[in-house]
Amino acid sequence: MRHLTTVAIALCGALAATTGPAHAQTFNSSSTGADGAFNPTTNTTLALPATGLFNFTTVSIPSGITVRFTRNAANTAVTFLATGNVSIAGTIDISATSGGNVVGGTFLGSNAGTGGPGGFDGGNGANGVASNTGGTGLGPGGGGAGTGAGFATTGGVVSATGTPGALYGNAELLPLIGGSGGGGGSAELGSTSAGGGGGGGAILIASSGTITLTGTINARGGNGGGGNNPGGGGSGGAIRLVATSITGANGTLDVRGGSGSSGIGVGSGGGSVGRHRLEAYGNTAAVNVNNIPPSLAPPSAVALANGPTLTITSIGGVATPPAPGASFTAPDVTLPASTTNPVTVALAGVNIPPGTAVLIAVNGQTGGNTVTSTTLSGTLTSTTATASVTIPTNRPSVVSASATFTLVATSGAPLYGDGQLVVSRPR
């Protein structure tokens, strides 16, 4: 098994990254250039296409200009590919929003923070109607009631009773996954506790030329809502820059997690930091990384070849849509009133080894989640599995599945990562 080489660095608020002679090596971003040059002159919000992919020729974001994104139905990460140079003097913002604060009445809607593109939403605060326990944040590192979401580390916990979010993902950021949501606070009937912060988004910027960073890329997790029963913070997101060379001074990569809060006798946990990675043959960038060590390496593929996918194909015998939205307010699947628990969830995997364990999580809009394990069977190119789960009957739920396995390099090909995480978007 061959591992990617990384560079040890010392940090003091900023990163000055330098690699050795490049020997005229170049990197190909694989951009088609079909979307032309991207040169915004005013603050801009881009609607993400279904794939999340933009094929630019060049990118130039001037100082004072902020670029944000509207999530697509599948909530994919953002991918900028460029045939030429990329200059970021302004701001790219894929941060999450914070959870709503405690309110004095019974609020029946959602007060969870929203994840950035490629990140996951926070948990809702409890209102005492369906449950006194706050909702678990969405995503593979979702925080339990009042706790922070995990990502590069486990989530934080202060005095809330929920289980903090787990560590997940890898330094290579293959596949590219954002931060998870913090847990909502718990409450009794008559008040509504605070929502958990959303998870920071995820972005890949790949240039066949030079990336010059003098501005900011924000992928922060959302703060947990405040009040007597506060919510947990969402985890920071993911930023991956790949180019022939990376340069620039005083730029910022921000993948900090959202903060928790303090209530009367109860404190909520903060979210984990996210992950960031810089890949180039020549790297002379001086970047502020908020004392969060990034990973450094030569350029590698922008995406996994024959990338693995894991899909929930049906729940209770009802087929899932091609692009589920994983929303509590607009269900992807409506089960017949005659449905009884347990309910069968069917899964399909592609390019995932048979024998791989899959975890199926059921997150109610409030209340703790349940996690069930099953095993994929079949061949590498086509595996299937089923599992029996219990779905709450008095509130909407989001069902998600994840699998972790190891990829091994063969025939001299690059190794993309150990403990590779594959996540189906919540169905």
Tab-separated table of C-alpha atoms in Angstrom, residues 14-363:
chain	number	residue	atom	x	y	z
A	14	ALA	CA	-0.426	31.879	8.966
A	15	LEU	CA	1.024	29.311	6.588
A	16	ALA	CA	3.970	30.025	4.305
A	17	ALA	CA	4.055	26.991	2.024
A	18	THR	CA	7.000	26.325	-0.266
A	19	THR	CA	7.744	23.305	-2.414
A	20	GLY	CA	10.935	22.461	-4.268
A	21	PRO	CA	11.802	22.889	-7.955
A	22	ALA	CA	8.928	21.896	-10.210
A	23	HIS	CA	11.117	20.823	-13.187
A	24	ALA	CA	8.548	22.335	-15.596
A	25	GLN	CA	5.822	19.968	-14.472
A	26	THR	CA	2.290	21.076	-15.265
A	27	PHE	CA	-1.157	20.092	-14.053
A	28	ASN	CA	-4.275	19.669	-16.206
A	29	SER	CA	-7.503	20.668	-14.464
A	30	SER	CA	-9.604	18.909	-17.163
A	31	SER	CA	-11.774	22.016	-17.590
A	32	THR	CA	-13.549	22.220	-20.951
A	33	GLY	CA	-13.757	26.009	-20.726
A	34	ALA	CA	-17.437	25.803	-21.707
A	35	ASP	CA	-18.506	28.414	-19.124
A	36	GLY	CA	-15.968	30.987	-20.342
A	37	ALA	CA	-14.258	33.507	-18.081
A	38	PHE	CA	-15.699	34.262	-14.642
A	39	ASN	CA	-15.038	37.911	-13.780
A	40	PRO	CA	-17.760	39.222	-11.417
A	41	THR	CA	-17.884	42.998	-10.931
A	42	THR	CA	-20.587	43.018	-8.236
A	43	ASN	CA	-21.468	40.710	-5.349
A	44	THR	CA	-22.771	37.555	-6.976
A	45	THR	CA	-24.788	34.486	-5.987
A	46	LEU	CA	-24.362	31.597	-8.417
A	47	ALA	CA	-27.004	28.890	-8.738
A	48	LEU	CA	-25.155	25.583	-8.619
A	49	PRO	CA	-25.830	23.309	-11.600
A	50	ALA	CA	-26.954	19.767	-10.865
A	51	THR	CA	-23.362	18.519	-10.830
A	52	GLY	CA	-21.988	21.510	-8.902
A	53	LEU	CA	-19.368	21.836	-11.674
A	54	PHE	CA	-18.261	24.979	-13.531
A	55	ASN	CA	-15.868	24.729	-16.511
A	56	PHE	CA	-14.203	28.141	-16.727
A	57	THR	CA	-11.328	29.452	-18.815
A	58	THR	CA	-10.114	31.893	-16.166
A	59	VAL	CA	-11.408	33.149	-12.810
A	60	SER	CA	-10.825	36.638	-11.406
A	61	ILE	CA	-12.668	37.744	-8.257
A	62	PRO	CA	-11.614	41.332	-7.448
A	63	SER	CA	-11.090	42.794	-3.999
A	64	GLY	CA	-14.381	43.863	-2.408
A	65	ILE	CA	-16.457	41.316	-4.352
A	66	THR	CA	-18.127	38.348	-2.610
A	67	VAL	CA	-19.298	35.219	-4.430
A	68	ARG	CA	-21.888	32.941	-2.825
A	69	PHE	CA	-23.907	29.981	-4.067
A	70	THR	CA	-27.440	28.609	-4.035
A	71	ARG	CA	-27.419	24.908	-3.181
A	72	ASN	CA	-28.633	22.476	-5.839
A	73	ALA	CA	-31.162	19.696	-5.205
A	74	ALA	CA	-28.488	17.090	-4.460
A	75	ASN	CA	-26.533	19.589	-2.306
A	76	THR	CA	-23.236	18.853	-4.023
A	77	ALA	CA	-19.943	20.567	-3.331
A	78	VAL	CA	-18.801	23.474	-5.525
A	79	THR	CA	-16.230	22.671	-8.227
A	80	PHE	CA	-14.395	25.386	-10.189
A	81	LEU	CA	-12.216	24.042	-13.023
A	82	ALA	CA	-10.163	26.513	-15.083
A	83	THR	CA	-7.998	26.078	-18.169
A	84	GLY	CA	-6.049	29.213	-17.204
A	85	ASN	CA	-5.189	31.175	-14.083
A	86	VAL	CA	-7.393	31.784	-11.040
A	87	SER	CA	-7.141	34.988	-8.991
A	88	ILE	CA	-9.062	35.392	-5.737
A	89	ALA	CA	-8.611	38.873	-4.289
A	90	GLY	CA	-12.185	39.104	-3.024
A	91	THR	CA	-14.203	36.515	-1.080
A	92	ILE	CA	-15.741	33.136	-1.843
A	93	ASP	CA	-18.250	32.326	0.908
A	94	ILE	CA	-19.600	28.791	1.366
A	95	SER	CA	-20.166	29.126	5.105
A	96	ALA	CA	-23.174	27.721	6.932
A	97	THR	CA	-25.803	29.713	8.803
A	98	SER	CA	-26.284	29.676	12.569
A	99	GLY	CA	-29.121	27.972	14.407
A	100	GLY	CA	-32.050	30.050	15.631
A	101	ASN	CA	-32.128	31.229	19.245
A	102	VAL	CA	-34.450	29.945	21.973
A	103	VAL	CA	-38.010	31.313	21.758
A	104	GLY	CA	-40.558	31.543	24.546
A	105	GLY	CA	-43.409	29.752	22.766
A	106	THR	CA	-43.981	26.525	20.880
A	107	PHE	CA	-42.463	26.927	17.428
A	108	LEU	CA	-43.468	24.199	14.981
A	109	GLY	CA	-41.139	25.125	12.119
A	110	SER	CA	-37.421	24.581	11.638
A	111	ASN	CA	-34.850	26.693	13.466
A	112	ALA	CA	-31.830	24.661	12.358
A	113	GLY	CA	-28.863	26.308	10.675
A	114	THR	CA	-28.446	25.595	6.965
A	115	GLY	CA	-25.282	23.946	5.689
A	116	GLY	CA	-23.182	25.532	2.977
A	117	PRO	CA	-23.156	23.845	-0.456
A	118	GLY	CA	-21.922	20.309	0.152
A	119	GLY	CA	-22.430	20.720	3.923
A	120	PHE	CA	-25.243	19.467	6.130
A	121	ASP	CA	-27.998	21.175	8.125
A	122	GLY	CA	-28.099	21.457	11.898
A	123	GLY	CA	-30.616	19.771	14.181
A	124	ASN	CA	-33.863	21.453	15.191
A	125	GLY	CA	-34.455	22.647	18.715
A	126	ALA	CA	-37.036	20.628	20.652
A	127	ASN	CA	-40.442	22.155	21.400
A	128	GLY	CA	-41.809	19.492	23.742
A	129	VAL	CA	-44.603	18.465	21.357
A	130	ALA	CA	-43.123	15.469	19.526
A	131	SER	CA	-40.045	15.189	21.748
A	132	ASN	CA	-38.198	16.981	24.535
A	133	THR	CA	-34.860	16.085	22.927
A	134	GLY	CA	-33.221	18.280	20.325
A	135	GLY	CA	-32.751	16.964	16.808
A	136	THR	CA	-29.433	15.412	15.801
A	137	GLY	CA	-27.518	17.378	13.166
A	138	LEU	CA	-27.416	15.926	9.678
A	139	GLY	CA	-24.300	14.492	8.062
A	140	PRO	CA	-21.800	11.754	8.986
A	141	GLY	CA	-20.560	13.849	11.925
A	142	GLY	CA	-23.908	15.256	13.058
A	143	GLY	CA	-23.949	16.301	16.714
A	144	GLY	CA	-26.510	14.908	19.156
A	145	ALA	CA	-28.746	17.188	21.219
A	146	GLY	CA	-26.807	20.300	22.256
A	147	THR	CA	-23.422	18.996	21.047
A	148	GLY	CA	-21.050	20.055	18.299
A	149	ALA	CA	-20.626	18.361	14.949
A	150	GLY	CA	-17.533	16.355	14.069
A	151	PHE	CA	-15.288	16.440	10.997
A	152	ALA	CA	-11.487	16.680	11.340
A	153	THR	CA	-12.002	15.991	15.077
A	154	THR	CA	-14.947	14.906	17.176
A	155	GLY	CA	-17.468	17.589	18.060
A	156	GLY	CA	-17.476	19.470	21.335
A	157	VAL	CA	-19.646	18.762	24.362
A	158	VAL	CA	-20.070	20.870	27.501
A	159	SER	CA	-23.011	19.785	29.626
A	160	ALA	CA	-25.621	18.654	27.103
A	161	THR	CA	-26.674	15.006	27.183
A	162	GLY	CA	-26.330	14.271	23.460
A	163	THR	CA	-23.475	12.377	21.824
A	164	PRO	CA	-21.002	14.672	20.040
A	165	GLY	CA	-20.453	14.242	16.316
A	166	ALA	CA	-17.851	11.755	15.082
A	167	LEU	CA	-14.646	12.325	13.119
A	168	TYR	CA	-14.908	11.434	9.415
A	169	GLY	CA	-13.287	11.980	6.014
A	170	ASN	CA	-9.616	12.165	5.058
A	171	ALA	CA	-6.872	14.719	4.442
A	172	GLU	CA	-6.968	14.156	0.665
A	173	LEU	CA	-10.589	15.412	0.525
A	174	LEU	CA	-11.516	12.648	-1.888
A	175	PRO	CA	-14.455	12.495	-2.098
A	176	LEU	CA	-15.173	16.153	-1.308
A	177	ILE	CA	-17.619	16.425	1.610
A	178	GLY	CA	-18.496	19.440	3.740
A	179	GLY	CA	-19.159	19.876	7.441
A	180	SER	CA	-21.980	18.346	9.489
A	181	GLY	CA	-24.712	19.995	11.539
A	182	GLY	CA	-24.670	20.645	15.276
A	183	GLY	CA	-27.390	19.230	17.515
A	184	GLY	CA	-30.482	21.201	18.507
A	185	GLY	CA	-31.099	22.016	22.157
A	186	SER	CA	-33.587	20.146	24.367
A	187	ALA	CA	-36.665	21.725	25.966
A	188	GLU	CA	-39.961	21.133	27.762
A	189	LEU	CA	-43.412	21.995	26.380
A	190	GLY	CA	-44.037	25.743	26.362
A	191	SER	CA	-40.703	26.822	24.917
A	192	THR	CA	-38.586	26.000	21.891
A	193	SER	CA	-34.883	25.410	22.325
A	194	ALA	CA	-32.183	26.694	19.994
A	195	GLY	CA	-31.244	25.094	16.693
A	196	GLY	CA	-27.868	23.611	15.823
A	197	GLY	CA	-25.527	25.373	13.408
A	198	GLY	CA	-25.142	24.103	9.863
A	199	GLY	CA	-21.963	22.529	8.500
A	200	GLY	CA	-19.594	24.563	6.334
A	201	GLY	CA	-19.690	23.917	2.605
A	202	ALA	CA	-17.106	22.244	0.371
A	203	ILE	CA	-15.246	23.618	-2.653
A	204	LEU	CA	-12.609	22.439	-5.124
A	205	ILE	CA	-10.765	25.012	-7.231
A	206	ALA	CA	-8.484	23.482	-9.868
A	207	SER	CA	-6.390	25.509	-12.334
A	208	SER	CA	-4.125	24.330	-15.141
A	209	GLY	CA	-2.098	27.478	-14.455
A	210	THR	CA	-1.625	29.455	-11.242
A	211	ILE	CA	-3.990	30.083	-8.333
A	212	THR	CA	-3.246	33.450	-6.726
A	213	LEU	CA	-4.900	33.880	-3.335
A	214	THR	CA	-4.822	37.302	-1.707
A	215	GLY	CA	-8.467	37.264	-0.648
A	216	THR	CA	-10.570	34.885	1.447
A	217	ILE	CA	-12.338	31.558	1.090
A	218	ASN	CA	-14.801	31.100	3.958
A	219	ALA	CA	-16.175	27.646	4.778
A	220	ARG	CA	-17.122	28.187	8.404
A	221	GLY	CA	-19.582	26.129	10.401
A	222	GLY	CA	-22.636	27.916	11.781
A	223	ASN	CA	-22.887	28.809	15.464
A	224	GLY	CA	-25.384	27.032	17.670
A	225	GLY	CA	-28.387	29.155	18.591
A	226	GLY	CA	-28.279	30.812	22.012
A	227	GLY	CA	-30.550	30.901	25.048
A	228	ASN	CA	-31.309	28.696	28.039
A	229	ASN	CA	-31.234	25.505	25.936
A	230	PRO	CA	-28.613	26.280	23.277
A	231	GLY	CA	-27.747	24.397	20.108
A	232	GLY	CA	-24.385	22.911	19.142
A	233	GLY	CA	-22.043	24.381	16.541
A	234	GLY	CA	-21.728	22.989	13.036
A	235	SER	CA	-18.348	21.764	11.845
A	236	GLY	CA	-16.193	23.706	9.410
A	237	GLY	CA	-16.215	22.807	5.749
A	238	ALA	CA	-13.662	21.691	3.173
A	239	ILE	CA	-11.420	23.668	0.798
A	240	ARG	CA	-9.164	22.017	-1.801
A	241	LEU	CA	-6.940	24.033	-4.146
A	242	VAL	CA	-5.119	22.240	-6.993
A	243	ALA	CA	-2.897	23.928	-9.601
A	244	THR	CA	0.441	23.901	-11.351
A	245	SER	CA	1.433	26.637	-8.886
A	246	ILE	CA	-0.169	28.433	-5.944
A	247	THR	CA	0.972	31.874	-4.869
A	248	GLY	CA	-0.218	35.047	-3.139
A	249	ALA	CA	0.241	36.869	0.163
A	250	ASN	CA	-2.152	37.521	3.044
A	251	GLY	CA	-4.902	35.263	1.732
A	252	THR	CA	-7.186	33.409	4.155
A	253	LEU	CA	-8.633	29.894	4.232
A	254	ASP	CA	-11.229	29.687	7.014
A	255	VAL	CA	-12.632	26.281	7.992
A	256	ARG	CA	-13.346	27.004	11.642
A	257	GLY	CA	-16.272	25.272	13.300
A	258	GLY	CA	-19.246	27.114	14.738
A	259	SER	CA	-19.308	27.930	18.440
A	260	GLY	CA	-21.621	26.593	21.107
A	261	SER	CA	-23.329	28.724	23.742
A	262	SER	CA	-24.133	28.836	27.457
A	263	GLY	CA	-27.599	28.629	28.973
A	264	ILE	CA	-28.902	28.355	32.525
A	265	GLY	CA	-27.137	25.237	33.770
A	266	VAL	CA	-26.631	23.944	30.219
A	267	GLY	CA	-23.834	24.608	27.748
A	268	SER	CA	-23.642	23.457	24.143
A	269	GLY	CA	-20.555	22.210	22.327
A	270	GLY	CA	-18.719	23.803	19.429
A	271	GLY	CA	-18.235	22.195	16.039
A	272	SER	CA	-15.020	20.600	14.830
A	273	VAL	CA	-12.689	22.412	12.482
A	274	GLY	CA	-12.958	21.446	8.837
A	275	ARG	CA	-10.238	20.385	6.401
A	276	HIS	CA	-8.212	22.245	3.775
A	277	ARG	CA	-5.618	21.078	1.267
A	278	LEU	CA	-3.208	22.776	-1.153
A	279	GLU	CA	-1.785	20.776	-4.069
A	280	ALA	CA	0.792	22.279	-6.458
A	281	TYR	CA	4.205	21.642	-8.032
A	282	GLY	CA	5.255	25.120	-6.943
A	283	ASN	CA	3.696	26.586	-3.809
A	284	THR	CA	4.848	29.976	-2.540
A	285	ALA	CA	1.600	31.116	-0.947
A	286	ALA	CA	1.534	32.848	2.444
A	287	VAL	CA	-1.911	32.020	3.783
A	288	ASN	CA	-3.708	32.722	7.058
A	289	VAL	CA	-5.162	29.395	8.192
A	290	ASN	CA	-6.280	30.321	11.735
A	291	ASN	CA	-3.819	27.803	13.228
A	292	ILE	CA	-5.612	24.909	11.520
A	293	PRO	CA	-2.864	22.912	9.744
A	294	PRO	CA	-3.679	22.214	6.093
A	295	SER	CA	-2.459	19.253	4.107
A	296	LEU	CA	0.152	19.869	1.354
A	297	ALA	CA	0.982	17.688	-1.662
A	298	PRO	CA	1.753	17.701	-5.393
A	299	PRO	CA	-1.323	17.826	-7.649
A	300	SER	CA	-3.473	14.722	-7.970
A	301	ALA	CA	-6.703	13.877	-9.769
A	302	VAL	CA	-9.542	16.334	-9.212
A	303	ALA	CA	-11.945	13.443	-8.594
A	304	LEU	CA	-11.804	9.735	-7.893
A	305	ALA	CA	-11.583	7.590	-11.010
A	306	ASN	CA	-14.579	5.252	-11.036
A	307	GLY	CA	-15.761	7.019	-7.914
A	308	PRO	CA	-17.864	5.020	-5.465
A	309	THR	CA	-21.528	5.842	-4.955
A	310	LEU	CA	-24.009	4.693	-2.348
A	311	THR	CA	-27.725	5.218	-2.906
A	312	ILE	CA	-30.878	4.567	-0.918
A	313	THR	CA	-33.176	3.115	-3.588
A	314	SER	CA	-36.366	2.639	-1.572
A	315	ILE	CA	-37.874	3.082	1.886
A	316	GLY	CA	-40.761	0.878	2.931
A	317	GLY	CA	-41.123	-0.295	-0.664
A	318	VAL	CA	-41.503	3.265	-1.992
A	319	ALA	CA	-38.844	4.237	-4.533
A	320	THR	CA	-36.739	7.310	-3.797
A	321	PRO	CA	-36.487	10.114	-6.405
A	322	PRO	CA	-33.344	10.523	-8.562
A	323	ALA	CA	-32.312	13.736	-6.757
A	324	PRO	CA	-33.710	13.677	-3.207
A	325	GLY	CA	-33.752	16.964	-1.331
A	326	ALA	CA	-33.563	15.594	2.235
A	327	SER	CA	-35.975	18.220	3.551
A	328	PHE	CA	-38.227	17.965	6.591
A	329	THR	CA	-40.775	20.259	4.901
A	330	ALA	CA	-40.857	18.710	1.393
A	331	PRO	CA	-40.608	14.915	1.802
A	332	ASP	CA	-38.954	12.828	-0.905
A	333	VAL	CA	-40.912	9.743	0.171
A	334	THR	CA	-44.372	9.579	1.745
A	335	LEU	CA	-45.204	6.219	3.296
A	336	PRO	CA	-48.797	4.917	3.340
A	337	ALA	CA	-50.721	5.448	6.574
A	338	SER	CA	-50.903	1.666	6.956
A	339	THR	CA	-47.095	1.363	7.191
A	340	THR	CA	-45.838	-0.164	10.441
A	341	ASN	CA	-42.357	-0.344	11.933
A	342	PRO	CA	-39.812	-1.701	11.279
A	343	VAL	CA	-39.468	-0.382	7.729
A	344	THR	CA	-37.128	-1.861	5.117
A	345	VAL	CA	-34.502	0.423	3.573
A	346	ALA	CA	-32.900	-0.827	0.332
A	347	LEU	CA	-29.442	0.332	-0.778
A	348	ALA	CA	-27.283	0.017	-3.889
A	349	GLY	CA	-23.532	0.555	-4.165
A	350	VAL	CA	-21.225	1.055	-7.140
A	351	ASN	CA	-17.440	0.575	-6.866
A	352	ILE	CA	-17.715	-0.336	-3.189
A	353	PRO	CA	-16.213	-3.684	-2.113
A	354	PRO	CA	-18.708	-6.382	-1.106
A	355	GLY	CA	-18.604	-7.016	2.618
A	356	THR	CA	-18.439	-3.282	3.391
A	357	ALA	CA	-20.536	-2.238	6.380
A	358	VAL	CA	-23.121	0.498	5.854
A	359	LEU	CA	-24.596	2.660	8.605
A	360	ILE	CA	-28.184	3.853	8.127
A	361	ALA	CA	-29.176	6.807	10.297
A	362	VAL	CA	-32.758	7.939	10.883
A	363	ASN	CA	-32.981	11.542	12.078
